[in-house]
Each structure stands twice: as structure tokens, then as C-alpha cells.
Amino acid sequence: MEQNVSTTNDLPVITFDMMTAMCHNNRGIGYQGDLPWPKLKADFEYYLKTTSTHKKAPFSKNTARIAQRIKTHPNLLTVAGSVPEALEHIAELDRKGNVDSVWIMGGAGIYQCLSHPLCGRIYLTHVYKDFPSETFFPPFDDNFREVK
């Protein structure tokens, strides 16, 4: 198994991946404390398959609430909502050897992680319909390689 680890000041620092979904045109990611769209079964199954054996760090209370409804995730970590706090928690787990990968999911805090040097991959689902939204995913450099 390949481990996502970089070195900073001679201490191993595990990298993290991000997973989120957004409305394709208006970039909406949240509405009234929940996702703006109805349940997307295939995307949800992909999310479970991809992340269920890894540590997850939801950044918002809403994302944590949604994630806690998912009983198949014994590795869920709820991090209080700041990137520095999340990175410190991840570094502590890495020092203890408790993790080999970390996923950052959802909430406004995800914005701050997009350009972080420890951000490995971004798994982004485009929902090809716009729904009323009050939280939006920010513009980003999108010269990524599409993976299906």
C-alpha cells in the first residue's frame, strides 16, 4: 500500500485528500444545513467505497452531522473547523502511526485546504443541476486530470 507522506522538518507529515460535490453551474454545496440536492445513491456508494477505511475530518457541524448518520464509518474524525487544528490533529495521529491516509470532507473549511501543500487529491463530483444554495465551492485552478 502506497502511503501519502511528505517530510517537513524531518518529521513525517501525512498528506490528505479532499472529497466534495458541487452544483455544476452555481457551485452550490450547502443549503439550510444539508446538501442542496436529493440523495444521489451512486455518488453516495462511491463515497462509502472510497473513504470507508480511512480517517475522515469533516470541517463543519453540518458535515459532521451528516457523516455521523453513516454507521459504516468507524474511522470518522470530527475536527473543530480550522485548518491549523485539523493539521495538528492529523500530525498527532501520524506521529502515533495511527493512519495511512486522511480525507477532508465538506463544509466551508474545505475552502482553506484547496491550495495547501499537503493536499494530495481532490475528488469532486459535479451535480449537473443547480439547486438553491447558500454555501458555495470557491473557484479553483481546474486543470486537473479527470478520473472516472
PDB file of C-alpha atoms in Angstrom:
ATOM      1  CA  MET A   1       0.000   0.000   0.000  1.00  0.00           C
ATOM      2  CA  GLU A   2       1.426   3.365  -1.025  1.00  0.00           C
ATOM      3  CA  GLN A   3       1.486   5.845   1.833  1.00  0.00           C
ATOM      4  CA  ASN A   4       0.900   9.562   1.289  1.00  0.00           C
ATOM      5  CA  VAL A   5       3.698  11.032   3.375  1.00  0.00           C
ATOM      6  CA  SER A   6       5.827  14.110   2.910  1.00  0.00           C
ATOM      7  CA  THR A   7       8.614  15.380   5.118  1.00  0.00           C
ATOM      8  CA  THR A   8       8.611  18.707   6.931  1.00  0.00           C
ATOM      9  CA  ASN A   9      11.434  19.492   9.368  1.00  0.00           C
ATOM     10  CA  ASP A  10      12.429  15.807   9.368  1.00  0.00           C
ATOM     11  CA  LEU A  11       9.028  14.827  10.772  1.00  0.00           C
ATOM     12  CA  PRO A  12       6.719  12.753   8.574  1.00  0.00           C
ATOM     13  CA  VAL A  13       3.527  14.623   7.763  1.00  0.00           C
ATOM     14  CA  ILE A  14       0.755  12.653   6.145  1.00  0.00           C
ATOM     15  CA  THR A  15      -0.972  14.270   3.189  1.00  0.00           C
ATOM     16  CA  PHE A  16      -4.726  14.466   2.898  1.00  0.00           C
ATOM     17  CA  ASP A  17      -7.238  14.075   0.104  1.00  0.00           C
ATOM     18  CA  MET A  18     -10.482  16.004  -0.232  1.00  0.00           C
ATOM     19  CA  MET A  19     -13.916  14.814  -1.326  1.00  0.00           C
ATOM     20  CA  THR A  20     -16.872  17.039  -2.062  1.00  0.00           C
ATOM     21  CA  ALA A  21     -19.657  17.615  -4.568  1.00  0.00           C
ATOM     22  CA  MET A  22     -20.989  20.852  -6.019  1.00  0.00           C
ATOM     23  CA  CYS A  23     -23.713  22.070  -8.348  1.00  0.00           C
ATOM     24  CA  HIS A  24     -22.040  22.399 -11.735  1.00  0.00           C
ATOM     25  CA  ASN A  25     -23.013  25.981 -12.632  1.00  0.00           C
ATOM     26  CA  ASN A  26     -23.667  27.814  -9.363  1.00  0.00           C
ATOM     27  CA  ARG A  27     -21.048  25.804  -7.387  1.00  0.00           C
ATOM     28  CA  GLY A  28     -23.534  25.265  -4.527  1.00  0.00           C
ATOM     29  CA  ILE A  29     -22.526  22.799  -1.787  1.00  0.00           C
ATOM     30  CA  GLY A  30     -24.952  23.507   1.061  1.00  0.00           C
ATOM     31  CA  TYR A  31     -28.465  24.706   1.813  1.00  0.00           C
ATOM     32  CA  GLN A  32     -30.222  25.063   5.175  1.00  0.00           C
ATOM     33  CA  GLY A  33     -27.775  22.804   6.991  1.00  0.00           C
ATOM     34  CA  ASP A  34     -27.811  19.991   4.453  1.00  0.00           C
ATOM     35  CA  LEU A  35     -26.838  19.157   0.909  1.00  0.00           C
ATOM     36  CA  PRO A  36     -28.805  21.175  -1.670  1.00  0.00           C
ATOM     37  CA  TRP A  37     -29.727  18.151  -3.804  1.00  0.00           C
ATOM     38  CA  PRO A  38     -31.675  14.964  -3.066  1.00  0.00           C
ATOM     39  CA  LYS A  39     -29.708  11.834  -2.197  1.00  0.00           C
ATOM     40  CA  LEU A  40     -27.523  10.677  -5.094  1.00  0.00           C
ATOM     41  CA  LYS A  41     -27.313   6.930  -4.494  1.00  0.00           C
ATOM     42  CA  ALA A  42     -24.443   6.131  -6.897  1.00  0.00           C
ATOM     43  CA  ASP A  43     -22.321   9.029  -5.627  1.00  0.00           C
ATOM     44  CA  PHE A  44     -23.020   8.091  -2.010  1.00  0.00           C
ATOM     45  CA  GLU A  45     -21.984   4.489  -2.681  1.00  0.00           C
ATOM     46  CA  TYR A  46     -18.781   5.758  -4.336  1.00  0.00           C
ATOM     47  CA  TYR A  47     -18.118   7.953  -1.294  1.00  0.00           C
ATOM     48  CA  LEU A  48     -18.560   4.989   1.065  1.00  0.00           C
ATOM     49  CA  LYS A  49     -16.397   2.687  -1.048  1.00  0.00           C
ATOM     50  CA  THR A  50     -13.635   5.262  -1.429  1.00  0.00           C
ATOM     51  CA  THR A  51     -13.444   6.584   2.126  1.00  0.00           C
ATOM     52  CA  SER A  52     -14.766   3.902   4.485  1.00  0.00           C
ATOM     53  CA  THR A  53     -11.356   2.545   5.509  1.00  0.00           C
ATOM     54  CA  HIS A  54      -9.677   5.915   6.029  1.00  0.00           C
ATOM     55  CA  LYS A  55      -9.766   8.683   8.616  1.00  0.00           C
ATOM     56  CA  LYS A  56     -12.171  11.480   7.722  1.00  0.00           C
ATOM     57  CA  ALA A  57     -12.166  15.018   9.078  1.00  0.00           C
ATOM     58  CA  PRO A  58     -15.391  16.924   8.408  1.00  0.00           C
ATOM     59  CA  PHE A  59     -14.919  20.655   8.857  1.00  0.00           C
ATOM     60  CA  SER A  60     -18.417  21.867   9.626  1.00  0.00           C
ATOM     61  CA  LYS A  61     -21.033  20.905  12.189  1.00  0.00           C
ATOM     62  CA  ASN A  62     -23.374  20.144   9.282  1.00  0.00           C
ATOM     63  CA  THR A  63     -20.876  17.842   7.581  1.00  0.00           C
ATOM     64  CA  ALA A  64     -20.136  16.105  10.884  1.00  0.00           C
ATOM     65  CA  ARG A  65     -23.881  15.633  11.474  1.00  0.00           C
ATOM     66  CA  ILE A  66     -24.328  14.095   8.034  1.00  0.00           C
ATOM     67  CA  ALA A  67     -21.263  11.892   8.465  1.00  0.00           C
ATOM     68  CA  GLN A  68     -22.397  10.650  11.884  1.00  0.00           C
ATOM     69  CA  ARG A  69     -25.573   9.306  10.281  1.00  0.00           C
ATOM     70  CA  ILE A  70     -23.351   6.969   8.282  1.00  0.00           C
ATOM     71  CA  LYS A  71     -22.835   3.970  10.537  1.00  0.00           C
ATOM     72  CA  THR A  72     -20.265   2.306   8.239  1.00  0.00           C
ATOM     73  CA  HIS A  73     -17.533   4.797   9.146  1.00  0.00           C
ATOM     74  CA  PRO A  74     -15.665   3.741  12.283  1.00  0.00           C
ATOM     75  CA  ASN A  75     -12.764   5.980  11.231  1.00  0.00           C
ATOM     76  CA  LEU A  76     -14.644   9.283  11.304  1.00  0.00           C
ATOM     77  CA  LEU A  77     -12.815  12.143  12.990  1.00  0.00           C
ATOM     78  CA  THR A  78     -14.647  15.340  13.763  1.00  0.00           C
ATOM     79  CA  VAL A  79     -12.263  18.258  13.675  1.00  0.00           C
ATOM     80  CA  ALA A  80     -13.442  21.577  15.081  1.00  0.00           C
ATOM     81  CA  GLY A  81     -13.390  23.701  11.989  1.00  0.00           C
ATOM     82  CA  SER A  82      -9.990  25.240  11.388  1.00  0.00           C
ATOM     83  CA  VAL A  83      -7.277  24.072   9.057  1.00  0.00           C
ATOM     84  CA  PRO A  84      -4.477  24.516  11.635  1.00  0.00           C
ATOM     85  CA  GLU A  85      -6.413  22.452  14.184  1.00  0.00           C
ATOM     86  CA  ALA A  86      -7.103  19.740  11.610  1.00  0.00           C
ATOM     87  CA  LEU A  87      -3.461  19.620  10.535  1.00  0.00           C
ATOM     88  CA  GLU A  88      -2.272  19.380  14.142  1.00  0.00           C
ATOM     89  CA  HIS A  89      -4.694  16.527  14.798  1.00  0.00           C
ATOM     90  CA  ILE A  90      -3.568  14.731  11.629  1.00  0.00           C
ATOM     91  CA  ALA A  91       0.100  15.262  12.560  1.00  0.00           C
ATOM     92  CA  GLU A  92      -0.530  13.795  16.029  1.00  0.00           C
ATOM     93  CA  LEU A  93      -2.185  10.716  14.533  1.00  0.00           C
ATOM     94  CA  ASP A  94       0.713  10.406  12.095  1.00  0.00           C
ATOM     95  CA  ARG A  95       3.269  10.617  14.920  1.00  0.00           C
ATOM     96  CA  LYS A  96       1.427   7.799  16.684  1.00  0.00           C
ATOM     97  CA  GLY A  97       1.309   5.767  13.462  1.00  0.00           C
ATOM     98  CA  ASN A  98      -2.490   5.546  13.602  1.00  0.00           C
ATOM     99  CA  VAL A  99      -3.275   6.498   9.991  1.00  0.00           C
ATOM    100  CA  ASP A 100      -2.068   5.978   6.475  1.00  0.00           C
ATOM    101  CA  SER A 101      -4.433   8.420   4.779  1.00  0.00           C
ATOM    102  CA  VAL A 102      -6.848  11.200   5.698  1.00  0.00           C
ATOM    103  CA  TRP A 103      -9.877  12.627   3.890  1.00  0.00           C
ATOM    104  CA  ILE A 104     -11.104  16.177   4.381  1.00  0.00           C
ATOM    105  CA  MET A 105     -14.813  16.440   3.601  1.00  0.00           C
ATOM    106  CA  GLY A 106     -17.320  19.202   3.205  1.00  0.00           C
ATOM    107  CA  GLY A 107     -18.115  22.425   4.988  1.00  0.00           C
ATOM    108  CA  ALA A 108     -16.763  25.918   4.470  1.00  0.00           C
ATOM    109  CA  GLY A 109     -13.415  24.914   5.975  1.00  0.00           C
ATOM    110  CA  ILE A 110     -12.701  22.854   2.896  1.00  0.00           C
ATOM    111  CA  TYR A 111     -12.051  26.100   1.012  1.00  0.00           C
ATOM    112  CA  GLN A 112      -8.895  26.732   3.019  1.00  0.00           C
ATOM    113  CA  CYS A 113      -7.451  23.337   2.102  1.00  0.00           C
ATOM    114  CA  LEU A 114      -7.569  23.611  -1.692  1.00  0.00           C
ATOM    115  CA  SER A 115      -4.144  25.160  -2.081  1.00  0.00           C
ATOM    116  CA  HIS A 116      -2.498  23.656   0.994  1.00  0.00           C
ATOM    117  CA  PRO A 117       0.794  21.923   0.087  1.00  0.00           C
ATOM    118  CA  LEU A 118      -0.271  18.747   1.928  1.00  0.00           C
ATOM    119  CA  CYS A 119      -3.456  18.438  -0.146  1.00  0.00           C
ATOM    120  CA  GLY A 120      -2.882  15.411  -2.362  1.00  0.00           C
ATOM    121  CA  ARG A 121      -6.007  14.838  -4.448  1.00  0.00           C
ATOM    122  CA  ILE A 122      -9.409  16.448  -4.794  1.00  0.00           C
ATOM    123  CA  TYR A 123     -12.310  14.139  -5.566  1.00  0.00           C
ATOM    124  CA  LEU A 124     -15.027  16.451  -6.885  1.00  0.00           C
ATOM    125  CA  THR A 125     -18.450  15.385  -8.095  1.00  0.00           C
ATOM    126  CA  HIS A 126     -20.254  17.822 -10.385  1.00  0.00           C
ATOM    127  CA  VAL A 127     -24.026  17.720  -9.879  1.00  0.00           C
ATOM    128  CA  TYR A 128     -25.318  18.750 -13.305  1.00  0.00           C
ATOM    129  CA  LYS A 129     -28.323  20.635 -11.988  1.00  0.00           C
ATOM    130  CA  ASP A 130     -28.422  23.775  -9.890  1.00  0.00           C
ATOM    131  CA  PHE A 131     -30.297  23.742  -6.599  1.00  0.00           C
ATOM    132  CA  PRO A 132     -30.945  26.597  -4.167  1.00  0.00           C
ATOM    133  CA  SER A 133     -27.717  27.017  -2.205  1.00  0.00           C
ATOM    134  CA  GLU A 134     -26.290  29.296   0.471  1.00  0.00           C
ATOM    135  CA  THR A 135     -22.797  27.797   0.699  1.00  0.00           C
ATOM    136  CA  PHE A 136     -20.612  27.685  -2.393  1.00  0.00           C
ATOM    137  CA  PHE A 137     -17.406  25.992  -3.501  1.00  0.00           C
ATOM    138  CA  PRO A 138     -14.801  28.603  -4.467  1.00  0.00           C
ATOM    139  CA  PRO A 139     -13.253  28.938  -7.917  1.00  0.00           C
ATOM    140  CA  PHE A 140     -10.032  26.958  -8.234  1.00  0.00           C
ATOM    141  CA  ASP A 141      -7.373  26.075 -10.761  1.00  0.00           C
ATOM    142  CA  ASP A 142      -9.178  23.331 -12.636  1.00  0.00           C
ATOM    143  CA  ASN A 143      -6.510  21.924 -14.909  1.00  0.00           C
ATOM    144  CA  PHE A 144      -6.952  18.555 -13.230  1.00  0.00           C
ATOM    145  CA  ARG A 145      -6.938  15.162 -14.867  1.00  0.00           C
ATOM    146  CA  GLU A 146     -10.439  13.677 -14.852  1.00  0.00           C
ATOM    147  CA  VAL A 147     -10.659  10.268 -13.198  1.00  0.00           C
ATOM    148  CA  LYS A 148     -13.755   8.119 -13.554  1.00  0.00           C
TER     149      LYS A 148
END
